[in-house]
C-alpha cells in the first residue's frame, strides 16, 4: 500500500515563470479557490500572479473526495453551488482539458435511522427553492439502486445532477488554463508577508522577491490564518485532518457517490473506488487552538464526538508562533506541502465498515491512502469577502471540507469582488465581520 497523495513533494515543478515586478492582482494559494478566481480574471484581461508555496493542488484541493455536491448544502451556499455546478459542466470545453470532464453520477445520502427523513426533507425543500431536483427515497428504492448493500438503509436523499471530478487532475488542469490565458503561476514561491500602507494593500513579499499590487486574494487553505497575521488580521480558522483510501474491488459496489453516518464511497473513472470515514476527524492542538477557542466553542460542542485531539507537530499551521520577518525563511517555506501521516488503524476501520455495508466477498484491495488538513471556520461556512480593516485584501478560505465542489462558483464570486463589481449572490453569510460584530453564528451542516 502506498501512503502518499498523488501530488506531493516529489511531484515535478510544473510552473517556473519569472516573478513580475507589478500586477493587478496577486492570488496567494494554488488550490481550487485561488485558481478558480484567477481564471476568470485573466480571461477578462487582468494581470494576475498566482503564488503557490509548494505544488499546485498539493494540499487539500487534491486530497478530497472530488464531490461536486449540491446535496445537503447550507442554504446560503446553495445558489453559489448551483452556479459552480454549471461552471464544472462547462470546464472541459472552456479550458480544453478533457480531464476536467464532469461525471454526473449523483450524490446519495443514506441512513439506518428513520429520523434522518426530516433532515432530508428539509434538504429537498432547499434544493427545490434553488431549482434543483433532490428526492427522498425509501428502503426498497435504496435496495434497487444499491443491490450490493448489506446495511438496512431505510431512508435516502438523492440529487441526480450532482457528481464528481478527479481532484488531482482537475486543479493542475485549471492552473494550465490560467497560464494559457495569460496568467503567471509560480510554484515553490511562498508569500512571506502581505504589506499595506495607510490601510491599503501595497505589495506582497515572496521568497523570490517583492511584487507591487493593490489587490490580494488570500486563498491559502489551512495556512490562511497564519499569513493573515502578517497584515495584522486575526482570522479564526483552524485545521482538522481527514484520511482517504483508494481501493479496487472485483465486485461492483455502487456506480456513483454514496455516504452514510460512518462511511463514504465513490466510484473513480478508472473503475476503482475511494472511501473515507464520515464520523472521524483529528485536530492538532497548538497556539491557534487556544487563541480561537471562544469562536469555536459552539462548533466543538457540535462535533466533539467525531473529533480526536493530539498535540500539533512541528510544521503544522496551528502550531506556529510566527512573527513577520521578510528576510528569514517563513513557515510556508519550511513546510512546502502539508502532508500529515496516515493513521493505519483508520484504514482497517474503513475496510471493516465497507464489509459491513457492501457484499464485497473479500475482493477489496487497498492500494493507496493519504491524509489532508481541512481549513475550518467556527460556523462551517467560508469567508468570501474583502477584509474590512485592509482595503484590497480579499479572503476566500475556511471552506470546511466542502470547498472543491463549490470552488469554481466561489472563484467567480471573488473575481467579481476583486474587480469592484456587485456579485450575483447574497454574501452576507460569508462576511468576515460576522466574527467581530457580535452577531450569533449560524452553524452550517457538517
Coordinates of C-alpha atoms in Angstrom, one line a residue:
X1 CA 0.0 0.0 0.0
X2 CA 1.3 3.5 -0.9
X3 CA 0.8 6.1 1.9
X4 CA 1.1 9.2 -0.2
X5 CA -1.1 11.7 -2.0
X6 CA -0.9 11.7 -5.8
X7 CA 0.5 15.3 -5.6
X8 CA 3.4 15.5 -3.2
X9 CA 6.8 17.0 -2.6
X10 CA 8.4 14.7 -5.2
X11 CA 5.9 15.8 -7.9
X12 CA 8.0 17.8 -10.5
X13 CA 7.5 21.5 -10.5
X14 CA 5.2 22.4 -13.5
X15 CA 5.3 26.3 -13.2
X16 CA 8.6 28.1 -13.1
X17 CA 7.9 31.6 -14.5
X18 CA 9.6 34.9 -14.0
X19 CA 8.4 36.9 -11.0
X20 CA 6.7 40.1 -12.3
X21 CA 7.5 43.4 -10.7
X22 CA 3.9 44.5 -10.6
X23 CA 0.5 43.0 -11.3
X24 CA -3.2 43.9 -10.9
X25 CA -3.9 41.1 -8.5
X26 CA -1.8 38.6 -6.5
X27 CA -3.5 35.3 -5.6
X28 CA -1.9 33.5 -2.6
X29 CA -2.6 29.8 -3.0
X30 CA -2.6 27.5 -6.0
X31 CA -5.6 25.4 -4.8
X32 CA -9.1 25.2 -6.2
X33 CA -10.3 28.6 -4.7
X34 CA -7.3 30.6 -5.9
X35 CA -7.1 29.2 -9.4
X36 CA -10.9 29.3 -9.9
X37 CA -10.6 33.1 -9.1
X38 CA -7.6 33.6 -11.3
X39 CA -9.1 32.0 -14.4
X40 CA -12.0 34.5 -15.0
X41 CA -9.7 37.4 -14.0
X42 CA -7.1 36.6 -16.7
X43 CA -9.8 35.8 -19.2
X44 CA -11.0 39.4 -18.7
X45 CA -7.6 40.8 -19.3
X46 CA -6.2 41.5 -15.8
X47 CA -2.6 40.7 -14.9
X48 CA -2.7 38.0 -12.3
X49 CA 0.1 36.3 -10.3
X50 CA -0.7 33.0 -8.5
X51 CA 1.9 32.2 -5.8
X52 CA 2.0 28.6 -4.6
X53 CA 4.4 27.8 -1.8
X54 CA 4.7 24.1 -2.9
X55 CA 2.8 22.4 -5.7
X56 CA -0.4 23.4 -7.4
X57 CA -3.2 21.4 -5.7
X58 CA -0.6 19.9 -3.4
X59 CA -2.7 20.1 -0.2
X60 CA -6.4 19.7 0.4
X61 CA -7.5 20.6 -3.1
X62 CA -6.2 17.3 -4.4
X63 CA -6.8 15.2 -1.3
X64 CA -10.6 15.5 -1.1
X65 CA -13.3 13.1 -2.4
X66 CA -13.8 15.1 -5.6
X67 CA -17.5 15.5 -5.0
X68 CA -19.4 18.3 -6.8
X69 CA -22.3 18.3 -4.4
X70 CA -25.5 20.3 -4.0
X71 CA -26.9 17.5 -1.8
X72 CA -27.3 18.7 1.8
X73 CA -25.6 22.1 1.2
X74 CA -26.0 25.0 3.5
X75 CA -28.9 27.1 2.2
X76 CA -26.8 30.2 1.8
X77 CA -24.1 28.3 -0.1
X78 CA -26.7 26.7 -2.4
X79 CA -27.0 29.5 -5.1
X80 CA -23.3 29.7 -5.4
X81 CA -23.1 25.9 -5.6
X82 CA -25.7 25.8 -8.4
X83 CA -23.5 28.2 -10.3
X84 CA -20.5 26.2 -9.5
X85 CA -22.1 23.0 -10.9
X86 CA -22.8 24.9 -14.2
X87 CA -19.2 26.0 -14.3
X88 CA -17.9 22.5 -13.7
X89 CA -20.1 21.2 -16.5
X90 CA -18.5 23.8 -18.8
X91 CA -14.9 23.5 -17.6
X92 CA -13.6 20.9 -20.0
X93 CA -14.8 22.8 -23.1
X94 CA -13.7 26.2 -21.5
X95 CA -10.2 25.0 -20.9
X96 CA -9.6 22.4 -23.5
X97 CA -8.7 19.9 -20.7
X98 CA -10.5 16.6 -21.1
X99 CA -9.6 15.6 -17.6
X100 CA -12.0 18.2 -16.3
X101 CA -15.0 16.3 -17.8
X102 CA -17.7 16.3 -15.2
X103 CA -19.0 12.8 -14.2
X104 CA -22.7 13.2 -13.4
X105 CA -23.1 10.2 -11.1
X106 CA -25.3 11.9 -8.5
X107 CA -24.7 12.0 -4.7
X108 CA -26.7 9.7 -2.5
X109 CA -27.0 10.1 1.3
X110 CA -28.4 7.1 3.2
X111 CA -29.2 6.3 6.8
X112 CA -30.4 3.4 9.0
X113 CA -32.2 6.0 11.2
X114 CA -35.7 6.9 10.0
X115 CA -35.3 10.2 11.9
X116 CA -33.0 11.3 9.1
X117 CA -36.0 11.7 6.9
X118 CA -36.9 15.0 8.4
X119 CA -33.5 16.4 7.7
X120 CA -33.6 15.0 4.1
X121 CA -37.0 16.6 3.5
X122 CA -35.6 20.0 4.6
X123 CA -32.8 19.5 2.1
X124 CA -35.2 18.7 -0.6
X125 CA -37.1 21.9 0.1
X126 CA -33.9 24.0 -0.1
X127 CA -33.0 22.2 -3.3
X128 CA -36.4 23.0 -4.8
X129 CA -36.1 26.6 -3.9
X130 CA -32.9 26.7 -5.9
X131 CA -34.3 24.9 -8.9
X132 CA -32.6 21.6 -8.1
X133 CA -34.3 18.2 -8.1
X134 CA -33.5 16.2 -5.0
X135 CA -35.6 13.3 -3.8
X136 CA -36.1 11.3 -0.6
X137 CA -36.1 7.5 -1.1
X138 CA -37.3 4.6 1.0
X139 CA -35.7 1.3 1.8
X140 CA -37.0 -0.6 -1.3
X141 CA -35.8 2.1 -3.7
X142 CA -32.4 2.2 -2.0
X143 CA -32.0 -1.6 -2.4
X144 CA -32.9 -1.3 -6.1
X145 CA -30.2 1.4 -6.5
X146 CA -27.6 -0.4 -4.4
X147 CA -28.1 -4.1 -4.8
X148 CA -24.7 -4.9 -3.2
X149 CA -25.9 -3.2 0.0
X150 CA -25.9 -5.2 3.3
X151 CA -26.9 -2.4 5.6
X152 CA -30.6 -1.8 6.3
X153 CA -30.7 1.7 5.0
X154 CA -34.3 2.9 5.5
X155 CA -34.2 6.4 4.0
X156 CA -32.0 8.2 1.5
X157 CA -31.5 11.6 -0.2
X158 CA -30.6 11.6 -3.8
X159 CA -29.6 14.5 -6.1
X160 CA -29.0 13.1 -9.6
X161 CA -27.4 16.2 -11.1
X162 CA -24.5 16.1 -8.6
X163 CA -21.3 14.3 -9.5
X164 CA -17.6 14.2 -9.3
X165 CA -14.3 15.4 -10.9
X166 CA -11.0 13.8 -10.2
X167 CA -9.3 16.5 -8.0
X168 CA -5.6 15.6 -8.6
X169 CA -6.2 16.0 -12.4
X170 CA -8.6 19.0 -12.1
X171 CA -6.5 21.5 -10.1
X172 CA -3.3 21.3 -12.2
X173 CA -5.5 21.4 -15.3
X174 CA -7.1 24.7 -14.2
X175 CA -3.6 26.1 -13.5
X176 CA -2.5 25.3 -17.1
X177 CA -5.6 27.1 -18.3
X178 CA -4.7 30.2 -16.2
X179 CA -1.3 30.2 -17.8
X180 CA -2.6 29.8 -21.4
X181 CA -5.0 32.7 -20.8
X182 CA -2.1 35.0 -19.8
X183 CA -1.7 34.5 -16.1
X184 CA 1.5 33.8 -14.2
X185 CA 1.7 30.8 -11.9
X186 CA 4.8 30.1 -9.9
X187 CA 5.3 27.0 -7.7
X188 CA 7.9 27.0 -4.8
X189 CA 7.1 30.7 -4.4
X190 CA 5.9 31.2 -0.8
X191 CA 4.4 34.6 0.1
X192 CA 6.2 35.6 3.3
X193 CA 4.0 38.6 4.1
X194 CA 1.3 40.9 2.8
X195 CA 2.3 44.6 3.1
X196 CA 0.0 47.6 3.4
X197 CA 0.3 51.4 3.5
X198 CA -2.3 53.6 5.2
X199 CA -4.7 50.7 5.4
X200 CA -4.3 49.7 1.7
X201 CA -2.6 46.7 0.3
X202 CA 0.7 47.8 -1.4
X203 CA 2.8 44.7 -2.1
X204 CA 3.4 41.1 -1.3
X205 CA 6.8 39.9 -0.2
X206 CA 7.7 36.4 -1.6
X207 CA 10.8 34.3 -1.2
X208 CA 11.7 35.3 -4.7
X209 CA 11.2 39.0 -4.3
X210 CA 8.5 41.7 -3.9
X211 CA 5.6 42.3 -6.2
X212 CA 3.7 45.6 -6.2
X213 CA -0.1 45.3 -6.2
X214 CA -3.1 46.9 -4.6
X215 CA -5.3 43.7 -4.6
X216 CA -4.5 40.4 -3.0
X217 CA -6.7 37.3 -2.7
X218 CA -5.8 35.2 0.3
X219 CA -6.8 31.6 -0.6
X220 CA -4.2 29.7 1.4
X221 CA -6.4 27.0 2.8
X222 CA -5.0 25.7 6.1
X223 CA -2.3 28.4 6.0
X224 CA -4.6 31.4 5.5
X225 CA -4.9 32.4 9.2
X226 CA -1.1 32.3 9.7
X227 CA -0.4 34.5 6.7
X228 CA -3.2 36.9 7.7
X229 CA -1.3 37.7 10.8
X230 CA 1.4 39.4 8.7
X231 CA -1.1 42.2 8.0
X232 CA -2.5 42.3 11.5
X233 CA -5.6 40.3 10.8
X234 CA -7.0 37.8 13.2
X235 CA -8.8 35.2 11.1
X236 CA -10.5 32.5 13.3
X237 CA -9.6 29.4 11.3
X238 CA -8.4 26.0 12.5
X239 CA -7.4 22.8 10.7
X240 CA -8.6 19.2 11.0
X241 CA -7.1 16.1 9.5
X242 CA -9.1 13.6 7.4
X243 CA -8.0 10.5 5.6
X244 CA -8.9 8.9 2.2
X245 CA -8.2 5.4 1.0
X246 CA -8.2 4.2 -2.6
X247 CA -9.2 0.6 -3.3
X248 CA -10.0 -1.8 -6.1
X249 CA -12.9 -4.3 -5.9
X250 CA -13.8 -7.2 -8.2
X251 CA -17.4 -6.7 -7.1
X252 CA -19.4 -3.8 -8.4
X253 CA -20.4 -1.9 -5.2
X254 CA -22.1 1.3 -6.4
X255 CA -21.7 3.3 -9.6
X256 CA -21.6 6.7 -8.0
X257 CA -21.1 8.6 -4.8
X258 CA -22.8 7.4 -1.6
X259 CA -22.4 8.1 2.2
X260 CA -24.0 7.2 5.4
X261 CA -23.2 8.1 9.0
X262 CA -19.9 6.1 9.1
X263 CA -18.5 5.8 5.5
X264 CA -18.4 7.5 2.1
X265 CA -17.6 5.6 -1.1
X266 CA -17.2 7.0 -4.6
X267 CA -16.5 5.4 -7.9
X268 CA -13.5 6.6 -9.8
X269 CA -13.1 6.9 -13.6
X270 CA -10.6 4.1 -13.7
X271 CA -13.1 1.7 -12.2
X272 CA -11.8 1.7 -8.7
X273 CA -13.2 3.4 -5.6
X274 CA -12.3 5.9 -2.9
X275 CA -13.6 5.6 0.7
X276 CA -13.4 7.8 3.8
X277 CA -14.8 7.8 7.3
X278 CA -17.6 10.3 7.8
X279 CA -17.5 10.4 11.6
X280 CA -13.9 11.0 12.3
X281 CA -11.6 14.0 12.2
X282 CA -8.5 14.9 14.1
X283 CA -7.4 18.4 15.4
X284 CA -3.9 19.1 16.4
X285 CA -3.8 21.4 19.4
X286 CA -1.5 24.4 19.1
X287 CA -1.4 28.1 20.0
X288 CA -4.1 28.9 17.4
X289 CA -6.4 26.4 19.1
X290 CA -6.3 28.4 22.3
X291 CA -6.5 31.8 20.5
X292 CA -9.7 30.8 18.7
X293 CA -11.3 28.6 21.4
X294 CA -14.1 31.1 22.1
X295 CA -15.4 31.5 18.5
X296 CA -15.1 27.7 18.0
X297 CA -16.9 26.8 21.2
X298 CA -20.2 26.0 19.6
X299 CA -18.6 24.1 16.7
X300 CA -16.6 22.0 19.2
X301 CA -19.8 21.1 21.1
X302 CA -21.5 20.0 17.9
X303 CA -18.6 17.9 16.5
X304 CA -16.9 16.7 19.7
X305 CA -18.0 13.0 19.4
X306 CA -16.4 12.8 15.9
X307 CA -13.2 14.6 16.8
X308 CA -9.9 13.3 18.2
X309 CA -7.3 15.6 19.6
X310 CA -3.5 15.5 19.7
X311 CA -0.7 18.0 20.2
X312 CA 0.3 19.7 17.0
X313 CA 3.5 18.5 15.3
X314 CA 6.2 21.0 14.3
X315 CA 5.3 22.4 10.9
X316 CA 1.5 22.2 11.2
X317 CA -0.3 25.6 10.6
X318 CA -2.0 25.8 14.0
X319 CA 1.3 25.1 15.8
X320 CA 3.4 28.1 14.6
X321 CA 4.2 31.1 16.7
X322 CA 5.1 33.3 13.8
X323 CA 6.3 36.9 13.6
X324 CA 6.8 38.6 10.3
X325 CA 10.4 38.9 9.2
X326 CA 10.7 39.1 5.4
X327 CA 14.4 38.4 5.5
X328 CA 14.1 35.0 7.1
X329 CA 12.7 31.7 5.8
X330 CA 9.0 31.6 6.7
X331 CA 6.9 28.6 7.9
X332 CA 5.4 28.5 4.4
X333 CA 8.8 27.5 3.0
X334 CA 9.7 25.2 5.8
X335 CA 6.5 23.2 5.1
X336 CA 6.1 23.3 1.3
X337 CA 3.4 20.7 1.3
X338 CA 1.3 19.9 4.4
X339 CA 1.4 16.1 4.4
X340 CA 0.1 14.6 7.7
X341 CA 0.9 10.9 8.4
X342 CA -1.8 8.4 7.7
X343 CA -3.1 6.5 10.8
X344 CA -3.1 2.9 9.5
X345 CA -5.8 1.9 12.1
X346 CA -8.2 4.2 10.2
X347 CA -7.7 2.2 7.0
X348 CA -8.6 -1.0 8.9
X349 CA -11.7 0.7 10.2
X350 CA -12.7 1.7 6.7
X351 CA -12.2 -1.8 5.4
X352 CA -14.3 -3.2 8.3
X353 CA -17.1 -0.7 7.6
X354 CA -17.0 -1.3 3.9
X355 CA -17.5 -5.1 4.5
X356 CA -20.4 -4.2 6.9
X357 CA -22.1 -2.1 4.2
X358 CA -21.5 -4.0 0.9
X359 CA -21.2 -7.6 -0.2
X360 CA -17.5 -7.3 -1.1
X361 CA -16.8 -11.0 -0.9
X362 CA -13.3 -10.3 0.4
X363 CA -12.4 -8.7 -3.0
X364 CA -11.2 -5.4 -1.8
X365 CA -7.5 -4.4 -2.2
X366 CA -6.5 -1.0 -0.7
X367 CA -3.7 0.4 -2.9
X368 CA -3.2 4.0 -1.7
X369 CA -4.1 6.1 1.4
X370 CA -3.4 9.7 2.2
X371 CA -4.4 12.4 4.7
X372 CA -5.1 16.1 4.3
X373 CA -5.7 19.1 6.5
X374 CA -9.0 20.9 6.1
X375 CA -9.4 24.6 6.8
X376 CA -12.4 25.0 9.1
X377 CA -14.3 28.0 10.3
X378 CA -16.3 28.3 13.5
X379 CA -19.6 28.0 11.6
X380 CA -18.5 25.6 8.9
X381 CA -19.0 28.0 6.0
X382 CA -16.2 30.0 4.3
X383 CA -15.2 33.7 4.3
X384 CA -15.8 35.3 0.9
X385 CA -15.2 38.9 1.5
X386 CA -12.9 41.9 1.4
X387 CA -11.1 42.5 4.7
X388 CA -12.8 45.5 6.4
X389 CA -9.6 46.7 8.0
X390 CA -7.2 46.4 5.0
X391 CA -8.5 47.7 1.7
X392 CA -7.6 45.4 -1.2
X393 CA -7.2 42.3 0.9
X394 CA -9.8 39.7 -0.1
X395 CA -10.4 36.3 1.6
X396 CA -11.6 33.0 0.1
X397 CA -10.9 30.5 2.8
X398 CA -12.3 28.2 5.5
X399 CA -14.4 26.0 3.2
X400 CA -14.6 23.5 6.0
X401 CA -14.3 20.3 3.9
X402 CA -16.7 21.2 1.1
X403 CA -14.6 23.6 -1.0
X404 CA -13.7 21.6 -4.0
X405 CA -17.2 21.3 -5.5
X406 CA -18.1 25.0 -4.8
X407 CA -14.6 26.2 -5.9
X408 CA -15.5 27.5 -9.4
X409 CA -18.6 29.3 -8.1
X410 CA -16.7 30.8 -5.2
X411 CA -13.9 31.8 -7.6
X412 CA -16.4 33.6 -9.9
X413 CA -17.8 35.5 -6.9
X414 CA -14.3 36.5 -5.8
X415 CA -13.3 37.6 -9.3
X416 CA -16.3 40.0 -9.3
X417 CA -15.5 41.3 -5.8
X418 CA -11.8 41.9 -6.8
X419 CA -13.0 44.0 -9.8
X420 CA -15.3 46.1 -7.7
X421 CA -18.4 44.5 -9.3
X422 CA -21.5 43.5 -7.5
X423 CA -21.5 39.7 -7.1
X424 CA -24.5 37.9 -8.3
X425 CA -25.2 36.3 -4.9
X426 CA -26.0 37.4 -1.4
X427 CA -22.7 37.1 0.5
X428 CA -23.9 38.4 3.9
X429 CA -23.5 34.9 5.5
X430 CA -19.9 34.8 4.3
X431 CA -18.7 38.2 5.5
X432 CA -15.6 38.5 7.7
X433 CA -17.3 40.8 10.2
X434 CA -19.6 38.0 11.4
X435 CA -16.7 37.1 13.8
X436 CA -16.4 40.7 15.1
X437 CA -19.8 42.2 15.2
X438 CA -21.3 40.1 18.0
X439 CA -23.9 38.6 15.7
X440 CA -24.8 34.9 16.6
X441 CA -23.1 32.4 14.4
X442 CA -25.4 30.0 12.5
X443 CA -23.7 26.6 12.1
X444 CA -23.8 25.1 8.6
X445 CA -24.1 21.4 8.0
X446 CA -21.0 19.3 8.7

